[in-house]
PDB file of C-alpha atoms in Angstrom:
ATOM      1  CA  UNK A 160      13.167 -22.209  20.185  1.00 65.00           C
ATOM      2  CA  UNK A 161      15.233 -25.426  19.986  1.00 81.00           C
ATOM      3  CA  UNK A 162      19.014 -25.188  18.630  1.00 87.00           C
ATOM      4  CA  UNK A 163      17.794 -26.193  15.070  1.00 84.00           C
ATOM      5  CA  UNK A 164      15.082 -23.432  14.675  1.00 84.00           C
ATOM      6  CA  UNK A 165      17.589 -20.512  16.340  1.00 88.00           C
ATOM      7  CA  UNK A 166      20.217 -22.154  13.770  1.00 88.00           C
ATOM      8  CA  UNK A 167      17.417 -22.121  10.720  1.00 88.00           C
ATOM      9  CA  UNK A 168      16.816 -18.795  11.704  1.00 88.00           C
ATOM     10  CA  UNK A 169      20.472 -18.099  11.751  1.00 92.00           C
ATOM     11  CA  UNK A 170      20.509 -19.017   7.702  1.00 93.00           C
ATOM     12  CA  UNK A 171      17.808 -17.365   6.735  1.00 94.00           C
ATOM     13  CA  UNK A 172      19.031 -14.160   8.018  1.00 94.00           C
ATOM     14  CA  UNK A 173      22.106 -14.563   6.538  1.00 96.00           C
ATOM     15  CA  UNK A 174      19.945 -15.416   3.368  1.00 97.00           C
ATOM     16  CA  UNK A 175      17.665 -12.095   2.941  1.00 96.00           C
ATOM     17  CA  UNK A 176      21.190 -10.121   3.459  1.00 97.00           C
ATOM     18  CA  UNK A 177      22.242 -11.336   0.592  1.00 98.00           C
ATOM     19  CA  UNK A 178      19.164 -11.333  -0.908  1.00 96.00           C
ATOM     20  CA  UNK A 179      18.978  -7.468  -0.249  1.00 97.00           C
ATOM     21  CA  UNK A 180      22.327  -6.650  -1.751  1.00 98.00           C
ATOM     22  CA  UNK A 181      21.618  -8.171  -5.048  1.00 97.00           C
ATOM     23  CA  UNK A 182      18.970  -6.682  -4.889  1.00 96.00           C
ATOM     24  CA  UNK A 183      20.565  -3.210  -4.381  1.00 97.00           C
ATOM     25  CA  UNK A 184      22.525  -4.231  -7.426  1.00 98.00           C
ATOM     26  CA  UNK A 185      19.905  -5.210  -9.269  1.00 96.00           C
ATOM     27  CA  UNK A 186      18.795  -1.906  -8.891  1.00 96.00           C
ATOM     28  CA  UNK A 187      21.348   0.205  -9.749  1.00 97.00           C
ATOM     29  CA  UNK A 188      22.551  -1.877 -12.824  1.00 97.00           C
ATOM     30  CA  UNK A 189      18.518  -1.348 -13.862  1.00 95.00           C
ATOM     31  CA  UNK A 190      19.211   2.262 -13.581  1.00 96.00           C
ATOM     32  CA  UNK A 191      22.080   2.531 -15.420  1.00 97.00           C
ATOM     33  CA  UNK A 192      20.521   0.282 -18.490  1.00 96.00           C
ATOM     34  CA  UNK A 193      17.875   3.086 -18.624  1.00 93.00           C
ATOM     35  CA  UNK A 194      19.701   6.046 -18.543  1.00 95.00           C
ATOM     36  CA  UNK A 195      21.400   3.863 -21.809  1.00 96.00           C
ATOM     37  CA  UNK A 196      17.958   3.247 -23.552  1.00 92.00           C
ATOM     38  CA  UNK A 197      17.086   6.332 -23.042  1.00 92.00           C
ATOM     39  CA  UNK A 198      19.642   7.889 -24.906  1.00 94.00           C
ATOM     40  CA  UNK A 199      19.004   5.355 -27.737  1.00 93.00           C
ATOM     41  CA  UNK A 200      15.520   6.459 -27.878  1.00 89.00           C
ATOM     42  CA  UNK A 201      16.856  10.301 -28.024  1.00 91.00           C
ATOM     43  CA  UNK A 202      18.866   8.857 -30.510  1.00 92.00           C
ATOM     44  CA  UNK A 203      16.186   6.654 -32.427  1.00 89.00           C
ATOM     45  CA  UNK A 204      13.631  10.284 -32.279  1.00 88.00           C
ATOM     46  CA  UNK A 205      16.267  12.698 -33.439  1.00 91.00           C
ATOM     47  CA  UNK A 206      17.424  10.347 -36.696  1.00 89.00           C
ATOM     48  CA  UNK A 207      13.352   8.749 -37.140  1.00 83.00           C
ATOM     49  CA  UNK A 208      14.301   5.412 -36.110  1.00 81.00           C
ATOM     50  CA  UNK A 209      11.529   2.546 -35.531  1.00 80.00           C
ATOM     51  CA  UNK A 210      11.051   2.203 -31.699  1.00 77.00           C
ATOM     52  CA  UNK A 211      11.882  -0.919 -32.341  1.00 77.00           C
ATOM     53  CA  UNK A 212      14.412  -3.305 -33.763  1.00 84.00           C
ATOM     54  CA  UNK A 213      13.710  -7.157 -34.181  1.00 90.00           C
ATOM     55  CA  UNK A 214      16.916  -8.161 -34.930  1.00 92.00           C
ATOM     56  CA  UNK A 215      18.383  -6.305 -32.444  1.00 90.00           C
ATOM     57  CA  UNK A 216      16.045  -7.781 -30.061  1.00 87.00           C
ATOM     58  CA  UNK A 217      16.607 -11.209 -31.536  1.00 90.00           C
ATOM     59  CA  UNK A 218      20.122 -11.390 -31.190  1.00 93.00           C
ATOM     60  CA  UNK A 219      19.626  -9.932 -27.557  1.00 91.00           C
ATOM     61  CA  UNK A 220      17.157 -12.872 -26.565  1.00 89.00           C
ATOM     62  CA  UNK A 221      20.248 -15.275 -28.355  1.00 93.00           C
ATOM     63  CA  UNK A 222      22.782 -13.902 -26.165  1.00 95.00           C
ATOM     64  CA  UNK A 223      20.502 -14.354 -23.147  1.00 94.00           C
ATOM     65  CA  UNK A 224      20.149 -17.696 -23.649  1.00 94.00           C
ATOM     66  CA  UNK A 225      23.507 -18.852 -23.733  1.00 92.00           C
ATOM     67  CA  UNK A 226      24.444 -16.381 -20.548  1.00 96.00           C
ATOM     68  CA  UNK A 227      21.493 -17.766 -18.473  1.00 96.00           C
ATOM     69  CA  UNK A 228      23.012 -21.567 -19.057  1.00 96.00           C
ATOM     70  CA  UNK A 229      26.270 -19.617 -18.066  1.00 97.00           C
ATOM     71  CA  UNK A 230      25.054 -18.582 -15.271  1.00 97.00           C
ATOM     72  CA  UNK A 231      22.799 -21.424 -13.894  1.00 96.00           C
ATOM     73  CA  UNK A 232      19.557 -18.992 -14.942  1.00 95.00           C
ATOM     74  CA  UNK A 233      16.529 -20.594 -16.409  1.00 92.00           C
ATOM     75  CA  UNK A 234      16.925 -19.172 -19.707  1.00 92.00           C
ATOM     76  CA  UNK A 235      13.180 -19.193 -19.752  1.00 91.00           C
ATOM     77  CA  UNK A 236      12.542 -16.975 -16.863  1.00 91.00           C
ATOM     78  CA  UNK A 237      15.625 -14.351 -18.341  1.00 90.00           C
ATOM     79  CA  UNK A 238      13.707 -14.589 -21.416  1.00 90.00           C
ATOM     80  CA  UNK A 239      10.283 -13.719 -19.892  1.00 90.00           C
ATOM     81  CA  UNK A 240      12.263 -10.894 -18.349  1.00 89.00           C
ATOM     82  CA  UNK A 241      13.879  -9.474 -20.781  1.00 86.00           C
ATOM     83  CA  UNK A 242      10.618  -9.095 -22.647  1.00 87.00           C
ATOM     84  CA  UNK A 243       8.997  -7.381 -19.563  1.00 89.00           C
ATOM     85  CA  UNK A 244      12.488  -4.714 -19.423  1.00 88.00           C
ATOM     86  CA  UNK A 245      11.935  -4.120 -23.386  1.00 83.00           C
ATOM     87  CA  UNK A 246       8.563  -3.712 -23.123  1.00 84.00           C
ATOM     88  CA  UNK A 247       8.443  -1.055 -20.783  1.00 83.00           C
ATOM     89  CA  UNK A 248      12.050   0.531 -22.924  1.00 80.00           C
ATOM     90  CA  UNK A 249       9.762   0.737 -26.104  1.00 78.00           C
ATOM     91  CA  UNK A 250       6.696   2.673 -24.105  1.00 77.00           C
ATOM     92  CA  UNK A 251       9.250   5.035 -23.282  1.00 72.00           C
ATOM     93  CA  UNK A 252      10.729   5.304 -26.824  1.00 67.00           C
ATOM     94  CA  UNK A 253       6.928   5.832 -28.239  1.00 71.00           C
ATOM     95  CA  UNK A 254       6.246   8.460 -25.407  1.00 71.00           C
ATOM     96  CA  UNK A 255       9.487  10.690 -26.223  1.00 63.00           C
ATOM     97  CA  UNK A 256       8.675   9.936 -30.318  1.00 61.00           C
ATOM     98  CA  UNK A 257       5.016  11.509 -29.497  1.00 61.00           C
TER      99      UNK A 257
ATOM    100  CA  UNK B  38      26.017   8.171 -44.692  1.00 65.00           C
ATOM    101  CA  UNK B  39      26.173  11.757 -43.650  1.00 81.00           C
ATOM    102  CA  UNK B  40      28.633  12.141 -40.915  1.00 87.00           C
ATOM    103  CA  UNK B  41      25.898  13.117 -38.551  1.00 84.00           C
ATOM    104  CA  UNK B  42      24.274   9.717 -39.682  1.00 84.00           C
ATOM    105  CA  UNK B  43      27.488   7.601 -38.918  1.00 88.00           C
ATOM    106  CA  UNK B  44      27.940   9.955 -35.670  1.00 89.00           C
ATOM    107  CA  UNK B  45      24.282   8.807 -34.416  1.00 88.00           C
ATOM    108  CA  UNK B  46      25.487   5.258 -35.846  1.00 88.00           C
ATOM    109  CA  UNK B  47      28.347   5.235 -33.946  1.00 92.00           C
ATOM    110  CA  UNK B  48      26.962   6.449 -30.441  1.00 93.00           C
ATOM    111  CA  UNK B  49      24.097   3.885 -31.120  1.00 94.00           C
ATOM    112  CA  UNK B  50      26.406   1.003 -31.070  1.00 94.00           C
ATOM    113  CA  UNK B  51      28.323   2.428 -27.738  1.00 96.00           C
ATOM    114  CA  UNK B  52      25.131   2.632 -26.192  1.00 97.00           C
ATOM    115  CA  UNK B  53      24.141  -1.146 -26.600  1.00 96.00           C
ATOM    116  CA  UNK B  54      27.117  -2.416 -26.147  1.00 97.00           C
ATOM    117  CA  UNK B  55      26.818  -1.084 -22.747  1.00 98.00           C
ATOM    118  CA  UNK B  56      23.382  -2.257 -22.652  1.00 96.00           C
ATOM    119  CA  UNK B  57      24.655  -6.281 -23.374  1.00 97.00           C
ATOM    120  CA  UNK B  58      27.310  -5.498 -20.663  1.00 98.00           C
ATOM    121  CA  UNK B  59      24.470  -4.563 -18.135  1.00 97.00           C
ATOM    122  CA  UNK B  60      22.337  -7.058 -19.341  1.00 96.00           C
ATOM    123  CA  UNK B  61      25.205  -9.887 -18.125  1.00 97.00           C
ATOM    124  CA  UNK B  62      25.600  -7.950 -14.769  1.00 98.00           C
ATOM    125  CA  UNK B  63      21.264  -8.486 -14.384  1.00 96.00           C
ATOM    126  CA  UNK B  64      21.804 -12.166 -15.420  1.00 96.00           C
ATOM    127  CA  UNK B  65      24.610 -12.960 -12.646  1.00 97.00           C
ATOM    128  CA  UNK B  66      22.904 -11.100 -10.308  1.00 97.00           C
ATOM    129  CA  UNK B  67      19.310 -13.130 -10.919  1.00 95.00           C
ATOM    130  CA  UNK B  68      21.510 -16.196 -10.876  1.00 96.00           C
ATOM    131  CA  UNK B  69      22.719 -15.765  -7.882  1.00 97.00           C
ATOM    132  CA  UNK B  70      19.696 -14.118  -6.068  1.00 96.00           C
ATOM    133  CA  UNK B  71      17.845 -17.195  -7.034  1.00 93.00           C
ATOM    134  CA  UNK B  72      20.053 -19.453  -5.510  1.00 95.00           C
ATOM    135  CA  UNK B  73      19.911 -17.520  -2.330  1.00 96.00           C
ATOM    136  CA  UNK B  74      15.698 -17.957  -2.617  1.00 92.00           C
ATOM    137  CA  UNK B  75      16.466 -21.470  -3.295  1.00 92.00           C
ATOM    138  CA  UNK B  76      18.608 -21.840  -0.349  1.00 94.00           C
ATOM    139  CA  UNK B  77      15.889 -19.809   1.749  1.00 93.00           C
ATOM    140  CA  UNK B  78      13.074 -21.934   0.127  1.00 89.00           C
ATOM    141  CA  UNK B  79      14.914 -25.387   1.234  1.00 91.00           C
ATOM    142  CA  UNK B  80      15.416 -24.013   4.640  1.00 92.00           C
ATOM    143  CA  UNK B  81      11.677 -23.182   4.158  1.00 89.00           C
ATOM    144  CA  UNK B  82      10.334 -26.184   3.888  1.00 88.00           C
ATOM    145  CA  UNK B  83      12.519 -28.734   6.224  1.00 91.00           C
ATOM    146  CA  UNK B  84      10.747 -25.820   8.969  1.00 89.00           C
ATOM    147  CA  UNK B  85       7.662 -25.823   7.587  1.00 83.00           C
ATOM    148  CA  UNK B  86       7.683 -22.476   7.574  1.00 81.00           C
ATOM    149  CA  UNK B  87       4.688 -20.844   5.179  1.00 80.00           C
ATOM    150  CA  UNK B  88       6.065 -20.268   1.694  1.00 77.00           C
ATOM    151  CA  UNK B  89       5.264 -16.345   1.648  1.00 77.00           C
ATOM    152  CA  UNK B  90       6.629 -13.600   4.044  1.00 84.00           C
ATOM    153  CA  UNK B  91       3.766 -10.760   3.803  1.00 90.00           C
ATOM    154  CA  UNK B  92       5.335  -8.858   6.274  1.00 93.00           C
ATOM    155  CA  UNK B  93       9.228  -9.412   4.571  1.00 90.00           C
ATOM    156  CA  UNK B  94       7.856  -8.529   1.600  1.00 87.00           C
ATOM    157  CA  UNK B  95       6.592  -5.031   2.485  1.00 91.00           C
ATOM    158  CA  UNK B  96       9.958  -4.254   4.109  1.00 93.00           C
ATOM    159  CA  UNK B  97      11.243  -5.047   0.863  1.00 91.00           C
ATOM    160  CA  UNK B  98       8.948  -3.192  -1.534  1.00 89.00           C
ATOM    161  CA  UNK B  99       9.878  -0.081   0.923  1.00 93.00           C
ATOM    162  CA  UNK B 100      13.582  -0.323   0.737  1.00 95.00           C
ATOM    163  CA  UNK B 101      13.230  -0.728  -3.160  1.00 93.00           C
ATOM    164  CA  UNK B 102      10.951   2.078  -3.390  1.00 94.00           C
ATOM    165  CA  UNK B 103      14.282   4.391  -1.640  1.00 92.00           C
ATOM    166  CA  UNK B 104      16.896   2.467  -3.443  1.00 96.00           C
ATOM    167  CA  UNK B 105      15.246   3.271  -6.702  1.00 96.00           C
ATOM    168  CA  UNK B 106      15.045   6.810  -5.678  1.00 96.00           C
ATOM    169  CA  UNK B 107      18.299   7.128  -4.978  1.00 97.00           C
ATOM    170  CA  UNK B 108      19.617   5.133  -7.613  1.00 97.00           C
ATOM    171  CA  UNK B 109      16.706   7.456 -10.438  1.00 96.00           C
ATOM    172  CA  UNK B 110      15.291   4.829 -11.527  1.00 94.00           C
ATOM    173  CA  UNK B 111      10.733   4.198 -11.732  1.00 92.00           C
ATOM    174  CA  UNK B 112      10.097   3.049  -8.097  1.00 92.00           C
ATOM    175  CA  UNK B 113       7.108   1.366  -9.772  1.00 91.00           C
ATOM    176  CA  UNK B 114       8.926   0.014 -12.705  1.00 91.00           C
ATOM    177  CA  UNK B 115      11.030  -1.254 -10.138  1.00 90.00           C
ATOM    178  CA  UNK B 116       8.534  -2.435  -7.796  1.00 90.00           C
ATOM    179  CA  UNK B 117       6.996  -4.512 -10.615  1.00 90.00           C
ATOM    180  CA  UNK B 118       9.821  -5.940 -11.693  1.00 89.00           C
ATOM    181  CA  UNK B 119      10.239  -7.286  -7.756  1.00 86.00           C
ATOM    182  CA  UNK B 120       6.749  -8.708  -8.108  1.00 87.00           C
ATOM    183  CA  UNK B 121       7.325 -10.325 -11.198  1.00 89.00           C
ATOM    184  CA  UNK B 122      10.668 -12.187  -9.454  1.00 88.00           C
ATOM    185  CA  UNK B 123       8.997 -12.686  -6.141  1.00 84.00           C
ATOM    186  CA  UNK B 124       6.382 -14.505  -7.801  1.00 84.00           C
ATOM    187  CA  UNK B 125       8.318 -16.719  -9.602  1.00 84.00           C
ATOM    188  CA  UNK B 126      10.076 -17.106  -5.850  1.00 80.00           C
ATOM    189  CA  UNK B 127       6.941 -18.163  -4.903  1.00 78.00           C
ATOM    190  CA  UNK B 128       6.019 -20.941  -7.310  1.00 77.00           C
ATOM    191  CA  UNK B 129       9.706 -22.464  -7.039  1.00 73.00           C
ATOM    192  CA  UNK B 130       8.705 -22.570  -2.583  1.00 67.00           C
ATOM    193  CA  UNK B 131       5.314 -24.672  -3.505  1.00 72.00           C
ATOM    194  CA  UNK B 132       7.429 -26.680  -5.952  1.00 71.00           C
ATOM    195  CA  UNK B 133       9.865 -27.392  -3.199  1.00 63.00           C
ATOM    196  CA  UNK B 134       6.847 -28.221  -0.615  1.00 61.00           C
ATOM    197  CA  UNK B 135       4.904 -30.220  -2.934  1.00 61.00           C
TER     198      UNK B 135
END
């Protein structure tokens, strides 16, 4: 292995360690987010509110757009990801109301 | 509005505030994760390494599984979400190597 390749391997390992730590943050944050949305789901089921709320979702998407710009994250990716998470949440809510 | 409905509205607002704060954590963490994977992509392009790395991805999925259990997050959802993020990362890497 040349020095340059060894250095590249070292840099790669460092980035991967960071990615692993960030993934732990993501998992715990998502877990907490689902606990919150589950509580919302229970409240909605108890008070017979509709599982989805388009006005709230529109506000979330707008906020996500400026947060993404502020964080230098592709807003299109952020929106696709939120849609993916919200779909999962709506599935949970529907299951609660059955 | 009855007292119970007012109380439900208050609880709902509190949960939504938590969700908004957690979404900010998610956006900034994802932004940092993409900065790390972009650095990995540059390194891979520079040293002509393949954009995807199945052995690394298998380890990530295994780790994600126990992290999810520890955090009480549905491991299937966590794996679908990581696959979604990794797909985006691979797209970025391919664009770098073009």
